[in-house]
């Protein structure tokens, strides 16, 4: 039975942990940036609403960071527990970025503790804001280091392998492998984008529920502007990633695009399904667009999947993951641009219900796009764990009971997930921003009320 | 001295660091829950949460640092420990995850949730017990390698007097180290009622700690005579450890120099821990991994050491800042900030 197969169960358990961890890792990288921006603008403009925004986001973030830390510890240990053969070989080459990731994490942990407990300890608020910089550095650097490890698994280099013996090691070459630049760019920009979109969702929902005060309106403008900027960056990163794939991992791009024959002027296939002859049906085809995506030229030649041996081809269903990720990316860019347009044109109302609904769904969609993108990236290099060197089935543990551990971890993530939601709801539902604002800044709150009348 | 010696020494320092900070943390969690059950929480919890809140994440990093480092310096350990420890390792992950996240849930979210406090307190004792399994199996005799891979012999593990004495030692040391630290912290905060309370705990847990240390030694002589002999050769290191133990307990007993008492506790464990580590060499995992056979290649070893020095240049000032702001800032400790 598949439940007793350590290879399959190791894959499932690793996926389970990563799918869960990525939610918290993504917001852990992006939300500190948003907090820092809100606090800085708040201090510069002497706007207490924005400073309160930074405080409230920080409070929520502590809970998600806690879950991110513990699930990150889990994946760190599971690497050795579930993939001992892989770690024995690859550990020789990628120990450096793993090690440095922990340093970055250490740095972030220290300053996060300080940031959280020093809101009112400095005479000048800008000193407190300065503490957010090492947090951003730490979280973004740990994303950088860990992404280089994933890049290495996609385009391994910097070593020679003879049986079980690794030699001619160059730690820096392994770290700065061809996949690193585009992967890091894409991971970091999409983490910023997703965090901005999630915070925009919260603001939009609050306004839709008619609890929208000046606080929420300012939050909405800030977060949607950030969403727009980060969506633009992510689109550029995505385009560069596709060009990278065309050059270094053509089989991943070909499987993702259902592109079988090598040809010039290749079409981009959107959605649809495959018939028994592996012909895309009911799909939208953009002539020459795949060539353009891959090489920046509508007539360029794109390598097809048939060039890859059958037993080294990734599964074809990753096509849907690719399409969903890209569609959501364009949706986020479009909806945030629309909001900015409505805001700038004086006659139009940017708090139009339809527009708010469009923004309200953008956070969850962005998180789904992160998951789809990672599933595409990871399934797209099957059957390899180290592309060209080691397959997934050679790397897995031979221990029994991986199936049991899978059930144990489903239980754990259920508890962590529901605990996180319960606590976050309690934190914000029972303590609305308006009440906290009056409490913390009674003079400003009174002045604002005067102004309204 | 080869890079592998530098590597293991650095890692051993981090494990020692984890032993101290995690013991304070784990024990404090247990005492916080115990205080709640015995309705003494109004005396102690303010003190405990003021210390723990800013540092819980840092504690966790010490641990991550150690296991990432050992896999980096000694990739073979990923293979042997990874295969053997699937179940105990997964259980430790689950306990750590519950503890870490529920600490945040309780502290930043819903205060005074009884279930959260219980989970937090109970895991504080179970985690040291589960992590100490790793040290136990490193002595050899609990792992079997065959053509089908590496297996942990659960029967041997659960019936061994040595493994149980390590578990007991781990738990009582946690309670001892933690109460010693809290005594110092309470005296710094000038919090007399809390000081009275934790001072009693410190004195109470000192005798089980020294008894468990001796029992573990005796059990080791039965389980691994070779290691025991090497430990005896280093008798003066363990002698120093006992001397610092006596100093620590005496200082607490006469109610003076609480800060020095905690320093003595740290030295007590420093000597015991390094004596244990030194006598364990050359084995990382007996008999499969030795210091030289299991070490990573030289390029990576040296790169890791360089990265390590660079990292420390960043970490030490930051840790200093953290301690200045929270641990050694009298106003903060007293609750005025």
PDB file of N, CA, C and O in Angstrom, chain B residues 27-54 103 106-107 111-114 116-118 120-121 182 185-186 191 193-195 197-198 201 332-333:
ATOM      1  N   UNK B  27      12.419  25.550  31.834  1.00  0.00           N
ATOM      2  CA  UNK B  27      12.087  25.505  33.251  1.00  0.00           C
ATOM      3  C   UNK B  27      11.116  26.618  33.606  1.00  0.00           C
ATOM      4  O   UNK B  27      10.142  26.394  34.334  1.00  0.00           O
ATOM      5  N   UNK B  28      11.350  27.817  33.063  1.00  0.00           N
ATOM      6  CA  UNK B  28      10.472  28.939  33.370  1.00  0.00           C
ATOM      7  C   UNK B  28       9.043  28.636  32.934  1.00  0.00           C
ATOM      8  O   UNK B  28       8.085  28.960  33.640  1.00  0.00           O
ATOM      9  N   UNK B  29       8.906  27.993  31.771  1.00  0.00           N
ATOM     10  CA  UNK B  29       7.576  27.618  31.304  1.00  0.00           C
ATOM     11  C   UNK B  29       6.904  26.676  32.282  1.00  0.00           C
ATOM     12  O   UNK B  29       5.721  26.831  32.614  1.00  0.00           O
ATOM     13  N   UNK B  30       7.674  25.722  32.775  1.00  0.00           N
ATOM     14  CA  UNK B  30       7.106  24.784  33.735  1.00  0.00           C
ATOM     15  C   UNK B  30       6.716  25.501  35.035  1.00  0.00           C
ATOM     16  O   UNK B  30       5.624  25.304  35.569  1.00  0.00           O
ATOM     17  N   UNK B  31       7.624  26.359  35.525  1.00  0.00           N
ATOM     18  CA  UNK B  31       7.316  27.069  36.779  1.00  0.00           C
ATOM     19  C   UNK B  31       6.108  27.988  36.612  1.00  0.00           C
ATOM     20  O   UNK B  31       5.313  28.145  37.539  1.00  0.00           O
ATOM     21  N   UNK B  32       5.990  28.597  35.430  1.00  0.00           N
ATOM     22  CA  UNK B  32       4.840  29.481  35.205  1.00  0.00           C
ATOM     23  C   UNK B  32       3.543  28.683  35.334  1.00  0.00           C
ATOM     24  O   UNK B  32       2.577  29.136  35.957  1.00  0.00           O
ATOM     25  N   UNK B  33       3.540  27.481  34.755  1.00  0.00           N
ATOM     26  CA  UNK B  33       2.331  26.676  34.845  1.00  0.00           C
ATOM     27  C   UNK B  33       2.119  26.180  36.277  1.00  0.00           C
ATOM     28  O   UNK B  33       1.007  26.232  36.810  1.00  0.00           O
ATOM     29  N   UNK B  34       3.192  25.746  36.912  1.00  0.00           N
ATOM     30  CA  UNK B  34       3.112  25.244  38.284  1.00  0.00           C
ATOM     31  C   UNK B  34       2.572  26.337  39.206  1.00  0.00           C
ATOM     32  O   UNK B  34       1.715  26.092  40.064  1.00  0.00           O
ATOM     33  N   UNK B  35       3.061  27.569  38.991  1.00  0.00           N
ATOM     34  CA  UNK B  35       2.603  28.682  39.811  1.00  0.00           C
ATOM     35  C   UNK B  35       1.108  28.909  39.615  1.00  0.00           C
ATOM     36  O   UNK B  35       0.380  29.226  40.551  1.00  0.00           O
ATOM     37  N   UNK B  36       0.652  28.712  38.396  1.00  0.00           N
ATOM     38  CA  UNK B  36      -0.774  28.919  38.124  1.00  0.00           C
ATOM     39  C   UNK B  36      -1.606  27.875  38.852  1.00  0.00           C
ATOM     40  O   UNK B  36      -2.611  28.191  39.481  1.00  0.00           O
ATOM     41  N   UNK B  37      -1.145  26.614  38.791  1.00  0.00           N
ATOM     42  CA  UNK B  37      -1.892  25.543  39.439  1.00  0.00           C
ATOM     43  C   UNK B  37      -1.922  25.748  40.952  1.00  0.00           C
ATOM     44  O   UNK B  37      -2.950  25.533  41.603  1.00  0.00           O
ATOM     45  N   UNK B  38      -0.788  26.170  41.517  1.00  0.00           N
ATOM     46  CA  UNK B  38      -0.736  26.328  42.968  1.00  0.00           C
ATOM     47  C   UNK B  38      -1.136  27.740  43.395  1.00  0.00           C
ATOM     48  O   UNK B  38      -0.878  28.139  44.522  1.00  0.00           O
ATOM     49  N   UNK B  39      -1.730  28.487  42.449  1.00  0.00           N
ATOM     50  CA  UNK B  39      -2.252  29.831  42.734  1.00  0.00           C
ATOM     51  C   UNK B  39      -1.173  30.789  43.253  1.00  0.00           C
ATOM     52  O   UNK B  39      -1.413  31.615  44.121  1.00  0.00           O
ATOM     53  N   UNK B  40       0.009  30.614  42.763  1.00  0.00           N
ATOM     54  CA  UNK B  40       1.054  31.571  43.136  1.00  0.00           C
ATOM     55  C   UNK B  40       1.441  32.418  41.924  1.00  0.00           C
ATOM     56  O   UNK B  40       2.474  33.066  41.919  1.00  0.00           O
ATOM     57  N   UNK B  41       0.591  32.356  40.883  1.00  0.00           N
ATOM     58  CA  UNK B  41       0.998  33.009  39.641  1.00  0.00           C
ATOM     59  C   UNK B  41       1.170  34.518  39.788  1.00  0.00           C
ATOM     60  O   UNK B  41       1.982  35.122  39.105  1.00  0.00           O
ATOM     61  N   UNK B  42       0.389  35.126  40.711  1.00  0.00           N
ATOM     62  CA  UNK B  42       0.534  36.576  40.879  1.00  0.00           C
ATOM     63  C   UNK B  42       1.942  36.926  41.360  1.00  0.00           C
ATOM     64  O   UNK B  42       2.432  38.016  41.113  1.00  0.00           O
ATOM     65  N   UNK B  43       2.621  35.979  42.019  1.00  0.00           N
ATOM     66  CA  UNK B  43       3.970  36.282  42.517  1.00  0.00           C
ATOM     67  C   UNK B  43       4.992  36.238  41.376  1.00  0.00           C
ATOM     68  O   UNK B  43       5.875  37.068  41.291  1.00  0.00           O
ATOM     69  N   UNK B  44       4.857  35.227  40.518  1.00  0.00           N
ATOM     70  CA  UNK B  44       5.983  34.940  39.618  1.00  0.00           C
ATOM     71  C   UNK B  44       5.811  35.287  38.153  1.00  0.00           C
ATOM     72  O   UNK B  44       6.793  35.507  37.464  1.00  0.00           O
ATOM     73  N   UNK B  45       4.564  35.283  37.684  1.00  0.00           N
ATOM     74  CA  UNK B  45       4.438  35.297  36.229  1.00  0.00           C
ATOM     75  C   UNK B  45       4.880  36.587  35.566  1.00  0.00           C
ATOM     76  O   UNK B  45       5.380  36.575  34.445  1.00  0.00           O
ATOM     77  N   UNK B  46       4.695  37.678  36.276  1.00  0.00           N
ATOM     78  CA  UNK B  46       5.151  38.961  35.746  1.00  0.00           C
ATOM     79  C   UNK B  46       6.646  38.878  35.441  1.00  0.00           C
ATOM     80  O   UNK B  46       7.123  39.223  34.369  1.00  0.00           O
ATOM     81  N   UNK B  47       7.376  38.340  36.425  1.00  0.00           N
ATOM     82  CA  UNK B  47       8.830  38.221  36.312  1.00  0.00           C
ATOM     83  C   UNK B  47       9.211  37.343  35.118  1.00  0.00           C
ATOM     84  O   UNK B  47      10.039  37.715  34.289  1.00  0.00           O
ATOM     85  N   UNK B  48       8.570  36.185  35.056  1.00  0.00           N
ATOM     86  CA  UNK B  48       8.934  35.228  34.013  1.00  0.00           C
ATOM     87  C   UNK B  48       8.619  35.794  32.635  1.00  0.00           C
ATOM     88  O   UNK B  48       9.447  35.745  31.726  1.00  0.00           O
ATOM     89  N   UNK B  49       7.437  36.385  32.472  1.00  0.00           N
ATOM     90  CA  UNK B  49       7.084  36.810  31.122  1.00  0.00           C
ATOM     91  C   UNK B  49       7.905  38.024  30.692  1.00  0.00           C
ATOM     92  O   UNK B  49       8.179  38.194  29.516  1.00  0.00           O
ATOM     93  N   UNK B  50       8.322  38.844  31.630  1.00  0.00           N
ATOM     94  CA  UNK B  50       9.151  39.988  31.235  1.00  0.00           C
ATOM     95  C   UNK B  50      10.496  39.531  30.694  1.00  0.00           C
ATOM     96  O   UNK B  50      11.042  40.131  29.790  1.00  0.00           O
ATOM     97  N   UNK B  51      11.031  38.464  31.276  1.00  0.00           N
ATOM     98  CA  UNK B  51      12.306  37.986  30.754  1.00  0.00           C
ATOM     99  C   UNK B  51      12.109  37.261  29.431  1.00  0.00           C
ATOM    100  O   UNK B  51      12.830  37.479  28.468  1.00  0.00           O
ATOM    101  N   UNK B  52      11.098  36.384  29.396  1.00  0.00           N
ATOM    102  CA  UNK B  52      10.992  35.477  28.255  1.00  0.00           C
ATOM    103  C   UNK B  52      10.527  36.137  26.973  1.00  0.00           C
ATOM    104  O   UNK B  52      10.997  35.785  25.895  1.00  0.00           O
ATOM    105  N   UNK B  53       9.617  37.112  27.084  1.00  0.00           N
ATOM    106  CA  UNK B  53       8.985  37.621  25.869  1.00  0.00           C
ATOM    107  C   UNK B  53       9.980  38.031  24.788  1.00  0.00           C
ATOM    108  O   UNK B  53       9.833  37.609  23.642  1.00  0.00           O
ATOM    109  N   UNK B  54      10.991  38.845  25.091  1.00  0.00           N
ATOM    110  CA  UNK B  54      11.856  39.253  23.988  1.00  0.00           C
ATOM    111  C   UNK B  54      12.852  38.189  23.515  1.00  0.00           C
ATOM    112  O   UNK B  54      13.472  38.383  22.492  1.00  0.00           O
ATOM    113  N   UNK B 103       3.310  29.640  22.954  1.00  0.00           N
ATOM    114  CA  UNK B 103       3.847  30.739  23.759  1.00  0.00           C
ATOM    115  C   UNK B 103       3.393  32.067  23.167  1.00  0.00           C
ATOM    116  O   UNK B 103       2.903  32.953  23.864  1.00  0.00           O
ATOM    117  N   UNK B 106      -0.404  32.618  23.546  1.00  0.00           N
ATOM    118  CA  UNK B 106      -0.784  32.996  24.907  1.00  0.00           C
ATOM    119  C   UNK B 106      -0.328  34.423  25.213  1.00  0.00           C
ATOM    120  O   UNK B 106      -1.058  35.218  25.788  1.00  0.00           O
ATOM    121  N   UNK B 107       0.877  34.742  24.773  1.00  0.00           N
ATOM    122  CA  UNK B 107       1.448  36.015  25.185  1.00  0.00           C
ATOM    123  C   UNK B 107       0.927  37.209  24.420  1.00  0.00           C
ATOM    124  O   UNK B 107       0.738  38.278  24.977  1.00  0.00           O
ATOM    125  N   UNK B 111      -4.566  36.059  26.634  1.00  0.00           N
ATOM    126  CA  UNK B 111      -3.876  35.902  27.918  1.00  0.00           C
ATOM    127  C   UNK B 111      -4.647  34.937  28.829  1.00  0.00           C
ATOM    128  O   UNK B 111      -5.855  34.844  28.755  1.00  0.00           O
ATOM    129  N   UNK B 112      -3.908  34.260  29.679  1.00  0.00           N
ATOM    130  CA  UNK B 112      -4.503  33.418  30.723  1.00  0.00           C
ATOM    131  C   UNK B 112      -5.355  32.284  30.191  1.00  0.00           C
ATOM    132  O   UNK B 112      -6.376  31.946  30.765  1.00  0.00           O
ATOM    133  N   UNK B 113      -4.958  31.720  29.080  1.00  0.00           N
ATOM    134  CA  UNK B 113      -5.663  30.547  28.613  1.00  0.00           C
ATOM    135  C   UNK B 113      -5.026  29.330  29.290  1.00  0.00           C
ATOM    136  O   UNK B 113      -3.835  29.073  29.144  1.00  0.00           O
ATOM    137  N   UNK B 114      -5.854  28.572  30.021  1.00  0.00           N
ATOM    138  CA  UNK B 114      -5.318  27.498  30.849  1.00  0.00           C
ATOM    139  C   UNK B 114      -4.670  26.402  30.012  1.00  0.00           C
ATOM    140  O   UNK B 114      -3.592  25.917  30.328  1.00  0.00           O
ATOM    141  N   UNK B 116      -3.366  26.619  26.959  1.00  0.00           N
ATOM    142  CA  UNK B 116      -2.113  27.076  26.368  1.00  0.00           C
ATOM    143  C   UNK B 116      -0.993  26.994  27.394  1.00  0.00           C
ATOM    144  O   UNK B 116       0.113  26.554  27.110  1.00  0.00           O
ATOM    145  N   UNK B 117      -1.297  27.429  28.639  1.00  0.00           N
ATOM    146  CA  UNK B 117      -0.287  27.411  29.702  1.00  0.00           C
ATOM    147  C   UNK B 117       0.161  25.985  29.991  1.00  0.00           C
ATOM    148  O   UNK B 117       1.330  25.713  30.223  1.00  0.00           O
ATOM    149  N   UNK B 118      -0.828  25.077  29.988  1.00  0.00           N
ATOM    150  CA  UNK B 118      -0.499  23.682  30.284  1.00  0.00           C
ATOM    151  C   UNK B 118       0.429  23.116  29.209  1.00  0.00           C
ATOM    152  O   UNK B 118       1.457  22.517  29.518  1.00  0.00           O
ATOM    153  N   UNK B 120       2.335  24.680  27.250  1.00  0.00           N
ATOM    154  CA  UNK B 120       3.614  25.360  27.341  1.00  0.00           C
ATOM    155  C   UNK B 120       4.482  24.761  28.454  1.00  0.00           C
ATOM    156  O   UNK B 120       5.672  24.492  28.265  1.00  0.00           O
ATOM    157  N   UNK B 121       3.867  24.524  29.608  1.00  0.00           N
ATOM    158  CA  UNK B 121       4.613  23.985  30.752  1.00  0.00           C
ATOM    159  C   UNK B 121       5.035  22.536  30.535  1.00  0.00           C
ATOM    160  O   UNK B 121       6.182  22.167  30.777  1.00  0.00           O
ATOM    161  N   UNK B 182      16.269  32.303  37.643  1.00  0.00           N
ATOM    162  CA  UNK B 182      15.142  33.129  38.098  1.00  0.00           C
ATOM    163  C   UNK B 182      15.442  33.761  39.455  1.00  0.00           C
ATOM    164  O   UNK B 182      14.996  34.874  39.741  1.00  0.00           O
ATOM    165  N   UNK B 185      17.422  36.715  38.619  1.00  0.00           N
ATOM    166  CA  UNK B 185      16.610  37.726  37.952  1.00  0.00           C
ATOM    167  C   UNK B 185      15.665  38.403  38.954  1.00  0.00           C
ATOM    168  O   UNK B 185      15.454  39.615  38.908  1.00  0.00           O
ATOM    169  N   UNK B 186      15.129  37.618  39.887  1.00  0.00           N
ATOM    170  CA  UNK B 186      14.217  38.184  40.890  1.00  0.00           C
ATOM    171  C   UNK B 186      14.982  39.126  41.810  1.00  0.00           C
ATOM    172  O   UNK B 186      14.468  40.178  42.209  1.00  0.00           O
ATOM    173  N   UNK B 191      12.390  41.809  43.664  1.00  0.00           N
ATOM    174  CA  UNK B 191      11.042  41.288  43.843  1.00  0.00           C
ATOM    175  C   UNK B 191      11.119  40.217  44.945  1.00  0.00           C
ATOM    176  O   UNK B 191      11.351  39.042  44.682  1.00  0.00           O
ATOM    177  N   UNK B 193       8.989  38.612  47.154  1.00  0.00           N
ATOM    178  CA  UNK B 193       8.172  37.388  47.223  1.00  0.00           C
ATOM    179  C   UNK B 193       8.590  36.356  46.163  1.00  0.00           C
ATOM    180  O   UNK B 193       8.718  35.169  46.472  1.00  0.00           O
ATOM    181  N   UNK B 194       8.844  36.843  44.940  1.00  0.00           N
ATOM    182  CA  UNK B 194       9.251  35.909  43.888  1.00  0.00           C
ATOM    183  C   UNK B 194      10.611  35.299  44.220  1.00  0.00           C
ATOM    184  O   UNK B 194      10.841  34.105  44.020  1.00  0.00           O
ATOM    185  N   UNK B 195      11.489  36.121  44.760  1.00  0.00           N
ATOM    186  CA  UNK B 195      12.819  35.645  45.115  1.00  0.00           C
ATOM    187  C   UNK B 195      12.733  34.505  46.123  1.00  0.00           C
ATOM    188  O   UNK B 195      13.359  33.453  45.964  1.00  0.00           O
ATOM    189  N   UNK B 197      10.335  32.467  46.602  1.00  0.00           N
ATOM    190  CA  UNK B 197       9.778  31.299  45.956  1.00  0.00           C
ATOM    191  C   UNK B 197      10.821  30.561  45.111  1.00  0.00           C
ATOM    192  O   UNK B 197      11.033  29.367  45.297  1.00  0.00           O
ATOM    193  N   UNK B 198      11.474  31.287  44.205  1.00  0.00           N
ATOM    194  CA  UNK B 198      12.383  30.595  43.289  1.00  0.00           C
ATOM    195  C   UNK B 198      13.649  30.129  44.005  1.00  0.00           C
ATOM    196  O   UNK B 198      14.254  29.140  43.611  1.00  0.00           O
ATOM    197  N   UNK B 201      12.975  26.729  45.146  1.00  0.00           N
ATOM    198  CA  UNK B 201      13.075  25.767  44.047  1.00  0.00           C
ATOM    199  C   UNK B 201      14.542  25.439  43.757  1.00  0.00           C
ATOM    200  O   UNK B 201      14.911  24.284  43.557  1.00  0.00           O
ATOM    201  N   UNK B 332      13.924  48.058  33.233  1.00  0.00           N
ATOM    202  CA  UNK B 332      13.077  47.115  32.502  1.00  0.00           C
ATOM    203  C   UNK B 332      12.759  45.908  33.368  1.00  0.00           C
ATOM    204  O   UNK B 332      11.615  45.485  33.482  1.00  0.00           O
ATOM    205  N   UNK B 333      13.796  45.370  34.020  1.00  0.00           N
ATOM    206  CA  UNK B 333      13.590  44.166  34.816  1.00  0.00           C
ATOM    207  C   UNK B 333      12.579  44.431  35.927  1.00  0.00           C
ATOM    208  O   UNK B 333      11.726  43.603  36.239  1.00  0.00           O
TER     209      UNK B 333
END
